[in-house]
């Protein structure tokens, strides 16, 4: 295995509705910043991969439009995944492992505010038997939360505490969208949005972009910040059919965590992509994280959930924490699909 | 089971609605169209002028700036005669769609060609815009109904080959 490092990370502030700028307008400064911080000249970057979904923009080939932000001339080697940018990072990591390049630019973007995200998320379901039932983003998660409560794995109070904790630590994250101190009692007095979920259990709808530059070989260590190494990375998936799995468990996260070597060293912190409060508990169990592990120091997806790049942002936030010397080793997780269907785990460590 | 007809199709009605905002460059372009002006924006790096502007120079990967007025006359860089119907296009067949390099711009502009026999449309042909009546102008590319031959001499291929 080649040593692959995260050389740089850049992101926008996440906002509820970015009506002033297009995706390309948002991407240009972020991509430029990530490339500059990596210390690798743009023309030397060997591969570019991004994650997005045309359903967010409501335009076919919106993902191709994003290439306008890159200055892809002379022509570059480029690819795209219709998934969170974390999976674009995985593709780039594989390219580097294959020896096809020594560096890669990875980004993800989403402007979900243009559509009706709850309904848009219905379109990812099996169109024959599931989508016609009218499940949306919140009701799918609510089914999972209900199963958790019925199984005795969580209470509504614990869910409110998770939401409050994430948004309280997010006060230190200048890019977060929903931050502040919330009293659990007051949160529990709020009405249900879709029982058993209240508004605080759900992620905000966020517009924004983020970008990472990967480096290997001679490309490592050319930037301003210390390189943070990917010690392990793996992704797995569970059944697409919500009725075909136990929604209180995440075997795919568990397996990805084992394959990535989460416990091959101390886990000081974890950036978990848990858009709904109860999902944090499922992930903590699947990854066998002890109570000592600092969870979501950035505030996680409950503080900002830019569709198609919230997972990549978890990796970037985790790398930034290590690069800043605040931790030596930690993990980042990304999810995609309904009710934690697909999961990626990345183990990061400083020099 | 084997005696039953297979389920060959189901209908799943789906509708998604979007509120699209086109960004500052496209907004400036659309607003200028209201007063019958065609504008482009310049790349600060390579100095190329893009019409309509998307806000980015795709070659350089930087934001375009500066509002440049371009002409409603130009040169056909490439074209095709369309003979197949499309649900979304309410035009009599056949029709000619073309890429037109407007004077003052470096990117080609999409337009229809009319008032010209189809077998006389050619690369390098000079054309001019035929606008709708001023009272019908709005923030829309449809302010220009089509382009027609301007009667000026053709532009040699060498002069347009970099903009196709």
PDB file of N, CA and C in Angstrom, chain A residues 27-121:
ATOM      1  N   UNK A  27     -17.823  26.774  -6.099  1.00  0.00           N
ATOM      2  CA  UNK A  27     -16.693  25.842  -6.203  1.00  0.00           C
ATOM      3  C   UNK A  27     -15.371  26.534  -6.518  1.00  0.00           C
ATOM      4  N   UNK A  28     -15.417  27.548  -7.386  1.00  0.00           N
ATOM      5  CA  UNK A  28     -14.136  28.119  -7.852  1.00  0.00           C
ATOM      6  C   UNK A  28     -13.203  28.533  -6.713  1.00  0.00           C
ATOM      7  N   UNK A  29     -13.661  29.376  -5.765  1.00  0.00           N
ATOM      8  CA  UNK A  29     -12.714  29.780  -4.707  1.00  0.00           C
ATOM      9  C   UNK A  29     -12.301  28.617  -3.806  1.00  0.00           C
ATOM     10  N   UNK A  30     -13.199  27.661  -3.590  1.00  0.00           N
ATOM     11  CA  UNK A  30     -12.884  26.544  -2.685  1.00  0.00           C
ATOM     12  C   UNK A  30     -11.858  25.605  -3.330  1.00  0.00           C
ATOM     13  N   UNK A  31     -12.057  25.319  -4.606  1.00  0.00           N
ATOM     14  CA  UNK A  31     -11.103  24.468  -5.322  1.00  0.00           C
ATOM     15  C   UNK A  31      -9.735  25.169  -5.390  1.00  0.00           C
ATOM     16  N   UNK A  32      -9.776  26.474  -5.692  1.00  0.00           N
ATOM     17  CA  UNK A  32      -8.507  27.215  -5.773  1.00  0.00           C
ATOM     18  C   UNK A  32      -7.783  27.203  -4.431  1.00  0.00           C
ATOM     19  N   UNK A  33      -8.547  27.359  -3.341  1.00  0.00           N
ATOM     20  CA  UNK A  33      -7.934  27.380  -2.009  1.00  0.00           C
ATOM     21  C   UNK A  33      -7.322  26.016  -1.679  1.00  0.00           C
ATOM     22  N   UNK A  34      -8.065  24.939  -1.972  1.00  0.00           N
ATOM     23  CA  UNK A  34      -7.555  23.594  -1.660  1.00  0.00           C
ATOM     24  C   UNK A  34      -6.272  23.315  -2.440  1.00  0.00           C
ATOM     25  N   UNK A  35      -6.271  23.697  -3.712  1.00  0.00           N
ATOM     26  CA  UNK A  35      -5.083  23.457  -4.541  1.00  0.00           C
ATOM     27  C   UNK A  35      -3.902  24.282  -4.019  1.00  0.00           C
ATOM     28  N   UNK A  36      -4.164  25.552  -3.685  1.00  0.00           N
ATOM     29  CA  UNK A  36      -3.092  26.420  -3.206  1.00  0.00           C
ATOM     30  C   UNK A  36      -2.503  25.877  -1.903  1.00  0.00           C
ATOM     31  N   UNK A  37      -3.368  25.494  -0.967  1.00  0.00           N
ATOM     32  CA  UNK A  37      -2.892  24.996   0.330  1.00  0.00           C
ATOM     33  C   UNK A  37      -2.101  23.697   0.191  1.00  0.00           C
ATOM     34  N   UNK A  38      -2.410  22.919  -0.867  1.00  0.00           N
ATOM     35  CA  UNK A  38      -1.707  21.641  -1.045  1.00  0.00           C
ATOM     36  C   UNK A  38      -0.259  21.840  -1.469  1.00  0.00           C
ATOM     37  N   UNK A  39       0.034  23.020  -2.012  1.00  0.00           N
ATOM     38  CA  UNK A  39       1.385  23.284  -2.490  1.00  0.00           C
ATOM     39  C   UNK A  39       1.702  22.586  -3.802  1.00  0.00           C
ATOM     40  N   UNK A  40       0.722  21.908  -4.371  1.00  0.00           N
ATOM     41  CA  UNK A  40       0.941  21.198  -5.636  1.00  0.00           C
ATOM     42  C   UNK A  40       0.382  22.070  -6.765  1.00  0.00           C
ATOM     43  N   UNK A  41       1.215  22.438  -7.747  1.00  0.00           N
ATOM     44  CA  UNK A  41       0.690  23.248  -8.847  1.00  0.00           C
ATOM     45  C   UNK A  41      -0.484  22.547  -9.518  1.00  0.00           C
ATOM     46  N   UNK A  42      -1.491  23.331  -9.891  1.00  0.00           N
ATOM     47  CA  UNK A  42      -2.726  22.755 -10.440  1.00  0.00           C
ATOM     48  C   UNK A  42      -2.445  21.780 -11.585  1.00  0.00           C
ATOM     49  N   UNK A  43      -1.531  22.165 -12.448  1.00  0.00           N
ATOM     50  CA  UNK A  43      -1.272  21.328 -13.637  1.00  0.00           C
ATOM     51  C   UNK A  43      -0.622  19.992 -13.290  1.00  0.00           C
ATOM     52  N   UNK A  44      -0.043  19.913 -12.101  1.00  0.00           N
ATOM     53  CA  UNK A  44       0.612  18.653 -11.716  1.00  0.00           C
ATOM     54  C   UNK A  44      -0.348  17.675 -11.047  1.00  0.00           C
ATOM     55  N   UNK A  45      -1.536  18.157 -10.682  1.00  0.00           N
ATOM     56  CA  UNK A  45      -2.498  17.266 -10.020  1.00  0.00           C
ATOM     57  C   UNK A  45      -2.974  16.228 -11.036  1.00  0.00           C
ATOM     58  N   UNK A  46      -2.781  14.932 -10.678  1.00  0.00           N
ATOM     59  CA  UNK A  46      -2.923  13.879 -11.681  1.00  0.00           C
ATOM     60  C   UNK A  46      -4.333  13.399 -11.946  1.00  0.00           C
ATOM     61  N   UNK A  47      -5.257  13.697 -11.047  1.00  0.00           N
ATOM     62  CA  UNK A  47      -6.608  13.154 -11.194  1.00  0.00           C
ATOM     63  C   UNK A  47      -7.574  14.049 -10.441  1.00  0.00           C
ATOM     64  N   UNK A  48      -8.782  14.166 -10.972  1.00  0.00           N
ATOM     65  CA  UNK A  48      -9.826  14.963 -10.306  1.00  0.00           C
ATOM     66  C   UNK A  48     -11.093  14.124 -10.261  1.00  0.00           C
ATOM     67  N   UNK A  49     -11.738  14.102  -9.114  1.00  0.00           N
ATOM     68  CA  UNK A  49     -12.979  13.334  -8.998  1.00  0.00           C
ATOM     69  C   UNK A  49     -13.937  14.086  -8.094  1.00  0.00           C
ATOM     70  N   UNK A  50     -15.211  14.116  -8.494  1.00  0.00           N
ATOM     71  CA  UNK A  50     -16.161  14.790  -7.612  1.00  0.00           C
ATOM     72  C   UNK A  50     -17.445  14.011  -7.436  1.00  0.00           C
ATOM     73  N   UNK A  51     -18.131  14.360  -6.363  1.00  0.00           N
ATOM     74  CA  UNK A  51     -19.400  13.726  -6.033  1.00  0.00           C
ATOM     75  C   UNK A  51     -20.511  14.755  -6.032  1.00  0.00           C
ATOM     76  N   UNK A  52     -21.633  14.403  -6.668  1.00  0.00           N
ATOM     77  CA  UNK A  52     -22.802  15.288  -6.669  1.00  0.00           C
ATOM     78  C   UNK A  52     -23.971  14.491  -7.217  1.00  0.00           C
ATOM     79  N   UNK A  53     -25.157  15.078  -7.129  1.00  0.00           N
ATOM     80  CA  UNK A  53     -26.335  14.440  -7.710  1.00  0.00           C
ATOM     81  C   UNK A  53     -27.116  15.469  -8.507  1.00  0.00           C
ATOM     82  N   UNK A  54     -27.419  15.128  -9.752  1.00  0.00           N
ATOM     83  CA  UNK A  54     -28.178  16.048 -10.597  1.00  0.00           C
ATOM     84  C   UNK A  54     -29.585  16.297 -10.062  1.00  0.00           C
ATOM     85  N   UNK A  55     -30.067  15.409  -9.186  1.00  0.00           N
ATOM     86  CA  UNK A  55     -31.386  15.613  -8.592  1.00  0.00           C
ATOM     87  C   UNK A  55     -31.400  16.829  -7.663  1.00  0.00           C
ATOM     88  N   UNK A  56     -30.229  17.214  -7.151  1.00  0.00           N
ATOM     89  CA  UNK A  56     -30.180  18.399  -6.292  1.00  0.00           C
ATOM     90  C   UNK A  56     -30.451  19.651  -7.115  1.00  0.00           C
ATOM     91  N   UNK A  57     -29.823  19.737  -8.276  1.00  0.00           N
ATOM     92  CA  UNK A  57     -29.974  20.923  -9.120  1.00  0.00           C
ATOM     93  C   UNK A  57     -31.218  20.831 -10.004  1.00  0.00           C
ATOM     94  N   UNK A  58     -31.723  19.605 -10.204  1.00  0.00           N
ATOM     95  CA  UNK A  58     -32.866  19.448 -11.092  1.00  0.00           C
ATOM     96  C   UNK A  58     -32.499  19.650 -12.539  1.00  0.00           C
ATOM     97  N   UNK A  59     -31.222  19.461 -12.863  1.00  0.00           N
ATOM     98  CA  UNK A  59     -30.781  19.622 -14.249  1.00  0.00           C
ATOM     99  C   UNK A  59     -29.944  18.414 -14.647  1.00  0.00           C
ATOM    100  N   UNK A  60     -30.253  17.852 -15.798  1.00  0.00           N
ATOM    101  CA  UNK A  60     -29.413  16.758 -16.250  1.00  0.00           C
ATOM    102  C   UNK A  60     -28.023  17.302 -16.579  1.00  0.00           C
ATOM    103  N   UNK A  61     -27.023  16.510 -16.303  1.00  0.00           N
ATOM    104  CA  UNK A  61     -25.623  16.856 -16.560  1.00  0.00           C
ATOM    105  C   UNK A  61     -25.144  18.080 -15.779  1.00  0.00           C
ATOM    106  N   UNK A  62     -25.816  18.392 -14.669  1.00  0.00           N
ATOM    107  CA  UNK A  62     -25.319  19.471 -13.805  1.00  0.00           C
ATOM    108  C   UNK A  62     -23.911  19.144 -13.321  1.00  0.00           C
ATOM    109  N   UNK A  63     -23.612  17.855 -13.189  1.00  0.00           N
ATOM    110  CA  UNK A  63     -22.281  17.466 -12.697  1.00  0.00           C
ATOM    111  C   UNK A  63     -21.192  17.825 -13.694  1.00  0.00           C
ATOM    112  N   UNK A  64     -21.533  17.784 -14.981  1.00  0.00           N
ATOM    113  CA  UNK A  64     -20.542  18.162 -15.999  1.00  0.00           C
ATOM    114  C   UNK A  64     -20.272  19.667 -15.912  1.00  0.00           C
ATOM    115  N   UNK A  65     -21.334  20.430 -15.612  1.00  0.00           N
ATOM    116  CA  UNK A  65     -21.184  21.878 -15.476  1.00  0.00           C
ATOM    117  C   UNK A  65     -20.156  22.255 -14.428  1.00  0.00           C
ATOM    118  N   UNK A  66     -20.025  21.410 -13.399  1.00  0.00           N
ATOM    119  CA  UNK A  66     -19.088  21.710 -12.315  1.00  0.00           C
ATOM    120  C   UNK A  66     -17.647  21.747 -12.799  1.00  0.00           C
ATOM    121  N   UNK A  67     -17.376  21.081 -13.898  1.00  0.00           N
ATOM    122  CA  UNK A  67     -16.005  21.055 -14.430  1.00  0.00           C
ATOM    123  C   UNK A  67     -15.571  22.467 -14.864  1.00  0.00           C
ATOM    124  N   UNK A  68     -16.560  23.330 -15.137  1.00  0.00           N
ATOM    125  CA  UNK A  68     -16.240  24.728 -15.477  1.00  0.00           C
ATOM    126  C   UNK A  68     -15.439  25.410 -14.365  1.00  0.00           C
ATOM    127  N   UNK A  69     -15.571  24.904 -13.143  1.00  0.00           N
ATOM    128  CA  UNK A  69     -14.882  25.537 -12.017  1.00  0.00           C
ATOM    129  C   UNK A  69     -13.402  25.171 -11.970  1.00  0.00           C
ATOM    130  N   UNK A  70     -12.980  24.222 -12.798  1.00  0.00           N
ATOM    131  CA  UNK A  70     -11.649  23.629 -12.627  1.00  0.00           C
ATOM    132  C   UNK A  70     -10.558  24.249 -13.487  1.00  0.00           C
ATOM    133  N   UNK A  71     -10.955  24.887 -14.604  1.00  0.00           N
ATOM    134  CA  UNK A  71      -9.929  25.300 -15.549  1.00  0.00           C
ATOM    135  C   UNK A  71      -9.302  24.067 -16.175  1.00  0.00           C
ATOM    136  N   UNK A  72     -10.168  23.214 -16.722  1.00  0.00           N
ATOM    137  CA  UNK A  72      -9.721  21.902 -17.209  1.00  0.00           C
ATOM    138  C   UNK A  72      -9.121  22.006 -18.609  1.00  0.00           C
ATOM    139  N   UNK A  73      -8.136  22.850 -18.746  1.00  0.00           N
ATOM    140  CA  UNK A  73      -7.460  23.009 -20.022  1.00  0.00           C
ATOM    141  C   UNK A  73      -5.988  23.245 -19.806  1.00  0.00           C
ATOM    142  N   UNK A  74      -5.066  22.518 -20.410  1.00  0.00           N
ATOM    143  CA  UNK A  74      -5.301  21.368 -21.293  1.00  0.00           C
ATOM    144  C   UNK A  74      -6.135  20.292 -20.574  1.00  0.00           C
ATOM    145  N   UNK A  75      -6.795  19.404 -21.339  1.00  0.00           N
ATOM    146  CA  UNK A  75      -7.728  18.454 -20.745  1.00  0.00           C
ATOM    147  C   UNK A  75      -7.117  17.658 -19.588  1.00  0.00           C
ATOM    148  N   UNK A  76      -7.946  17.405 -18.576  1.00  0.00           N
ATOM    149  CA  UNK A  76      -7.479  16.697 -17.381  1.00  0.00           C
ATOM    150  C   UNK A  76      -8.128  15.313 -17.308  1.00  0.00           C
ATOM    151  N   UNK A  77      -7.555  14.453 -16.472  1.00  0.00           N
ATOM    152  CA  UNK A  77      -8.176  13.162 -16.174  1.00  0.00           C
ATOM    153  C   UNK A  77      -9.190  13.412 -15.072  1.00  0.00           C
ATOM    154  N   UNK A  78     -10.460  13.081 -15.351  1.00  0.00           N
ATOM    155  CA  UNK A  78     -11.529  13.509 -14.446  1.00  0.00           C
ATOM    156  C   UNK A  78     -12.595  12.436 -14.361  1.00  0.00           C
ATOM    157  N   UNK A  79     -13.218  12.323 -13.196  1.00  0.00           N
ATOM    158  CA  UNK A  79     -14.292  11.352 -13.020  1.00  0.00           C
ATOM    159  C   UNK A  79     -15.322  11.910 -12.041  1.00  0.00           C
ATOM    160  N   UNK A  80     -16.450  11.224 -11.947  1.00  0.00           N
ATOM    161  CA  UNK A  80     -17.535  11.693 -11.093  1.00  0.00           C
ATOM    162  C   UNK A  80     -18.258  10.505 -10.477  1.00  0.00           C
ATOM    163  N   UNK A  81     -18.720  10.676  -9.250  1.00  0.00           N
ATOM    164  CA  UNK A  81     -19.584   9.667  -8.654  1.00  0.00           C
ATOM    165  C   UNK A  81     -20.904  10.321  -8.281  1.00  0.00           C
ATOM    166  N   UNK A  82     -22.013   9.607  -8.505  1.00  0.00           N
ATOM    167  CA  UNK A  82     -23.321  10.123  -8.114  1.00  0.00           C
ATOM    168  C   UNK A  82     -23.523   9.742  -6.642  1.00  0.00           C
ATOM    169  N   UNK A  83     -22.590  10.176  -5.826  1.00  0.00           N
ATOM    170  CA  UNK A  83     -22.589   9.866  -4.391  1.00  0.00           C
ATOM    171  C   UNK A  83     -21.925  11.022  -3.664  1.00  0.00           C
ATOM    172  N   UNK A  84     -21.883  10.915  -2.358  1.00  0.00           N
ATOM    173  CA  UNK A  84     -21.176  11.924  -1.574  1.00  0.00           C
ATOM    174  C   UNK A  84     -19.704  11.986  -2.029  1.00  0.00           C
ATOM    175  N   UNK A  85     -19.123  13.162  -1.925  1.00  0.00           N
ATOM    176  CA  UNK A  85     -17.726  13.367  -2.306  1.00  0.00           C
ATOM    177  C   UNK A  85     -16.757  12.431  -1.603  1.00  0.00           C
ATOM    178  N   UNK A  86     -17.169  11.837  -0.467  1.00  0.00           N
ATOM    179  CA  UNK A  86     -16.294  10.882   0.229  1.00  0.00           C
ATOM    180  C   UNK A  86     -15.997   9.684  -0.669  1.00  0.00           C
ATOM    181  N   UNK A  87     -16.974   9.303  -1.504  1.00  0.00           N
ATOM    182  CA  UNK A  87     -16.747   8.178  -2.415  1.00  0.00           C
ATOM    183  C   UNK A  87     -15.891   8.606  -3.609  1.00  0.00           C
ATOM    184  N   UNK A  88     -15.936   9.881  -3.929  1.00  0.00           N
ATOM    185  CA  UNK A  88     -15.018  10.418  -4.945  1.00  0.00           C
ATOM    186  C   UNK A  88     -13.587  10.338  -4.407  1.00  0.00           C
ATOM    187  N   UNK A  89     -13.450  10.618  -3.104  1.00  0.00           N
ATOM    188  CA  UNK A  89     -12.126  10.509  -2.473  1.00  0.00           C
ATOM    189  C   UNK A  89     -11.649   9.064  -2.528  1.00  0.00           C
ATOM    190  N   UNK A  90     -12.578   8.126  -2.311  1.00  0.00           N
ATOM    191  CA  UNK A  90     -12.193   6.709  -2.366  1.00  0.00           C
ATOM    192  C   UNK A  90     -11.692   6.353  -3.766  1.00  0.00           C
ATOM    193  N   UNK A  91     -12.426   6.823  -4.789  1.00  0.00           N
ATOM    194  CA  UNK A  91     -11.995   6.523  -6.167  1.00  0.00           C
ATOM    195  C   UNK A  91     -10.594   7.095  -6.438  1.00  0.00           C
ATOM    196  N   UNK A  92     -10.378   8.312  -5.951  1.00  0.00           N
ATOM    197  CA  UNK A  92      -9.067   8.938  -6.150  1.00  0.00           C
ATOM    198  C   UNK A  92      -7.976   8.177  -5.398  1.00  0.00           C
ATOM    199  N   UNK A  93      -8.322   7.713  -4.203  1.00  0.00           N
ATOM    200  CA  UNK A  93      -7.360   6.940  -3.397  1.00  0.00           C
ATOM    201  C   UNK A  93      -6.975   5.647  -4.137  1.00  0.00           C
ATOM    202  N   UNK A  94      -7.978   5.004  -4.757  1.00  0.00           N
ATOM    203  CA  UNK A  94      -7.699   3.772  -5.517  1.00  0.00           C
ATOM    204  C   UNK A  94      -6.772   4.084  -6.697  1.00  0.00           C
ATOM    205  N   UNK A  95      -7.045   5.176  -7.390  1.00  0.00           N
ATOM    206  CA  UNK A  95      -6.190   5.583  -8.528  1.00  0.00           C
ATOM    207  C   UNK A  95      -4.742   5.747  -8.076  1.00  0.00           C
ATOM    208  N   UNK A  96      -4.594   6.395  -6.910  1.00  0.00           N
ATOM    209  CA  UNK A  96      -3.237   6.619  -6.399  1.00  0.00           C
ATOM    210  C   UNK A  96      -2.606   5.286  -6.002  1.00  0.00           C
ATOM    211  N   UNK A  97      -3.399   4.413  -5.367  1.00  0.00           N
ATOM    212  CA  UNK A  97      -2.874   3.090  -4.992  1.00  0.00           C
ATOM    213  C   UNK A  97      -2.433   2.300  -6.227  1.00  0.00           C
ATOM    214  N   UNK A  98      -3.153   2.493  -7.343  1.00  0.00           N
ATOM    215  CA  UNK A  98      -2.803   1.779  -8.580  1.00  0.00           C
ATOM    216  C   UNK A  98      -1.571   2.374  -9.253  1.00  0.00           C
ATOM    217  N   UNK A  99      -1.079   3.462  -8.696  1.00  0.00           N
ATOM    218  CA  UNK A  99       0.113   4.083  -9.259  1.00  0.00           C
ATOM    219  C   UNK A  99      -0.164   4.932 -10.484  1.00  0.00           C
ATOM    220  N   UNK A 100      -1.445   5.242 -10.739  1.00  0.00           N
ATOM    221  CA  UNK A 100      -1.768   6.031 -11.924  1.00  0.00           C
ATOM    222  C   UNK A 100      -1.479   7.513 -11.735  1.00  0.00           C
ATOM    223  N   UNK A 101      -1.406   7.954 -10.475  1.00  0.00           N
ATOM    224  CA  UNK A 101      -1.108   9.362 -10.206  1.00  0.00           C
ATOM    225  C   UNK A 101      -0.565   9.484  -8.790  1.00  0.00           C
ATOM    226  N   UNK A 102       0.023  10.641  -8.506  1.00  0.00           N
ATOM    227  CA  UNK A 102       0.572  10.888  -7.171  1.00  0.00           C
ATOM    228  C   UNK A 102      -0.228  11.936  -6.403  1.00  0.00           C
ATOM    229  N   UNK A 103      -1.235  12.501  -7.056  1.00  0.00           N
ATOM    230  CA  UNK A 103      -2.039  13.511  -6.369  1.00  0.00           C
ATOM    231  C   UNK A 103      -3.413  13.563  -7.022  1.00  0.00           C
ATOM    232  N   UNK A 104      -4.378  14.051  -6.249  1.00  0.00           N
ATOM    233  CA  UNK A 104      -5.744  14.128  -6.782  1.00  0.00           C
ATOM    234  C   UNK A 104      -6.514  15.239  -6.082  1.00  0.00           C
ATOM    235  N   UNK A 105      -7.350  15.890  -6.868  1.00  0.00           N
ATOM    236  CA  UNK A 105      -8.284  16.881  -6.328  1.00  0.00           C
ATOM    237  C   UNK A 105      -9.650  16.204  -6.203  1.00  0.00           C
ATOM    238  N   UNK A 106     -10.253  16.327  -5.043  1.00  0.00           N
ATOM    239  CA  UNK A 106     -11.561  15.706  -4.786  1.00  0.00           C
ATOM    240  C   UNK A 106     -12.504  16.783  -4.266  1.00  0.00           C
ATOM    241  N   UNK A 107     -13.718  16.805  -4.784  1.00  0.00           N
ATOM    242  CA  UNK A 107     -14.681  17.755  -4.214  1.00  0.00           C
ATOM    243  C   UNK A 107     -16.098  17.222  -4.318  1.00  0.00           C
ATOM    244  N   UNK A 108     -16.960  17.864  -3.563  1.00  0.00           N
ATOM    245  CA  UNK A 108     -18.381  17.524  -3.603  1.00  0.00           C
ATOM    246  C   UNK A 108     -19.172  18.805  -3.461  1.00  0.00           C
ATOM    247  N   UNK A 109     -20.381  18.802  -3.982  1.00  0.00           N
ATOM    248  CA  UNK A 109     -21.196  20.016  -3.861  1.00  0.00           C
ATOM    249  C   UNK A 109     -22.678  19.680  -3.894  1.00  0.00           C
ATOM    250  N   UNK A 110     -23.455  20.562  -3.296  1.00  0.00           N
ATOM    251  CA  UNK A 110     -24.898  20.401  -3.332  1.00  0.00           C
ATOM    252  C   UNK A 110     -25.597  21.708  -3.047  1.00  0.00           C
ATOM    253  N   UNK A 111     -26.621  21.969  -3.840  1.00  0.00           N
ATOM    254  CA  UNK A 111     -27.480  23.135  -3.574  1.00  0.00           C
ATOM    255  C   UNK A 111     -28.905  22.586  -3.481  1.00  0.00           C
ATOM    256  N   UNK A 112     -29.113  21.822  -2.397  1.00  0.00           N
ATOM    257  CA  UNK A 112     -30.380  21.103  -2.230  1.00  0.00           C
ATOM    258  C   UNK A 112     -31.554  22.050  -2.068  1.00  0.00           C
ATOM    259  N   UNK A 113     -31.279  23.293  -1.713  1.00  0.00           N
ATOM    260  CA  UNK A 113     -32.364  24.237  -1.431  1.00  0.00           C
ATOM    261  C   UNK A 113     -33.209  24.546  -2.656  1.00  0.00           C
ATOM    262  N   UNK A 114     -32.692  24.264  -3.836  1.00  0.00           N
ATOM    263  CA  UNK A 114     -33.456  24.592  -5.044  1.00  0.00           C
ATOM    264  C   UNK A 114     -34.667  23.677  -5.215  1.00  0.00           C
ATOM    265  N   UNK A 115     -34.562  22.463  -4.694  1.00  0.00           N
ATOM    266  CA  UNK A 115     -35.690  21.536  -4.794  1.00  0.00           C
ATOM    267  C   UNK A 115     -36.346  21.356  -3.440  1.00  0.00           C
ATOM    268  N   UNK A 116     -37.185  20.335  -3.335  1.00  0.00           N
ATOM    269  CA  UNK A 116     -37.789  20.009  -2.049  1.00  0.00           C
ATOM    270  C   UNK A 116     -37.112  18.734  -1.587  1.00  0.00           C
ATOM    271  N   UNK A 117     -36.095  18.908  -0.733  1.00  0.00           N
ATOM    272  CA  UNK A 117     -35.187  17.806  -0.427  1.00  0.00           C
ATOM    273  C   UNK A 117     -35.910  16.572   0.109  1.00  0.00           C
ATOM    274  N   UNK A 118     -36.888  16.802   0.970  1.00  0.00           N
ATOM    275  CA  UNK A 118     -37.606  15.642   1.526  1.00  0.00           C
ATOM    276  C   UNK A 118     -38.143  14.757   0.415  1.00  0.00           C
ATOM    277  N   UNK A 119     -38.730  15.414  -0.600  1.00  0.00           N
ATOM    278  CA  UNK A 119     -39.341  14.651  -1.699  1.00  0.00           C
ATOM    279  C   UNK A 119     -38.281  14.141  -2.677  1.00  0.00           C
ATOM    280  N   UNK A 120     -37.250  14.947  -2.885  1.00  0.00           N
ATOM    281  CA  UNK A 120     -36.184  14.513  -3.792  1.00  0.00           C
ATOM    282  C   UNK A 120     -35.603  13.176  -3.323  1.00  0.00           C
ATOM    283  N   UNK A 121     -35.476  13.028  -2.003  1.00  0.00           N
ATOM    284  CA  UNK A 121     -34.852  11.822  -1.460  1.00  0.00           C
ATOM    285  C   UNK A 121     -35.706  10.574  -1.675  1.00  0.00           C
TER     286      UNK A 121
END
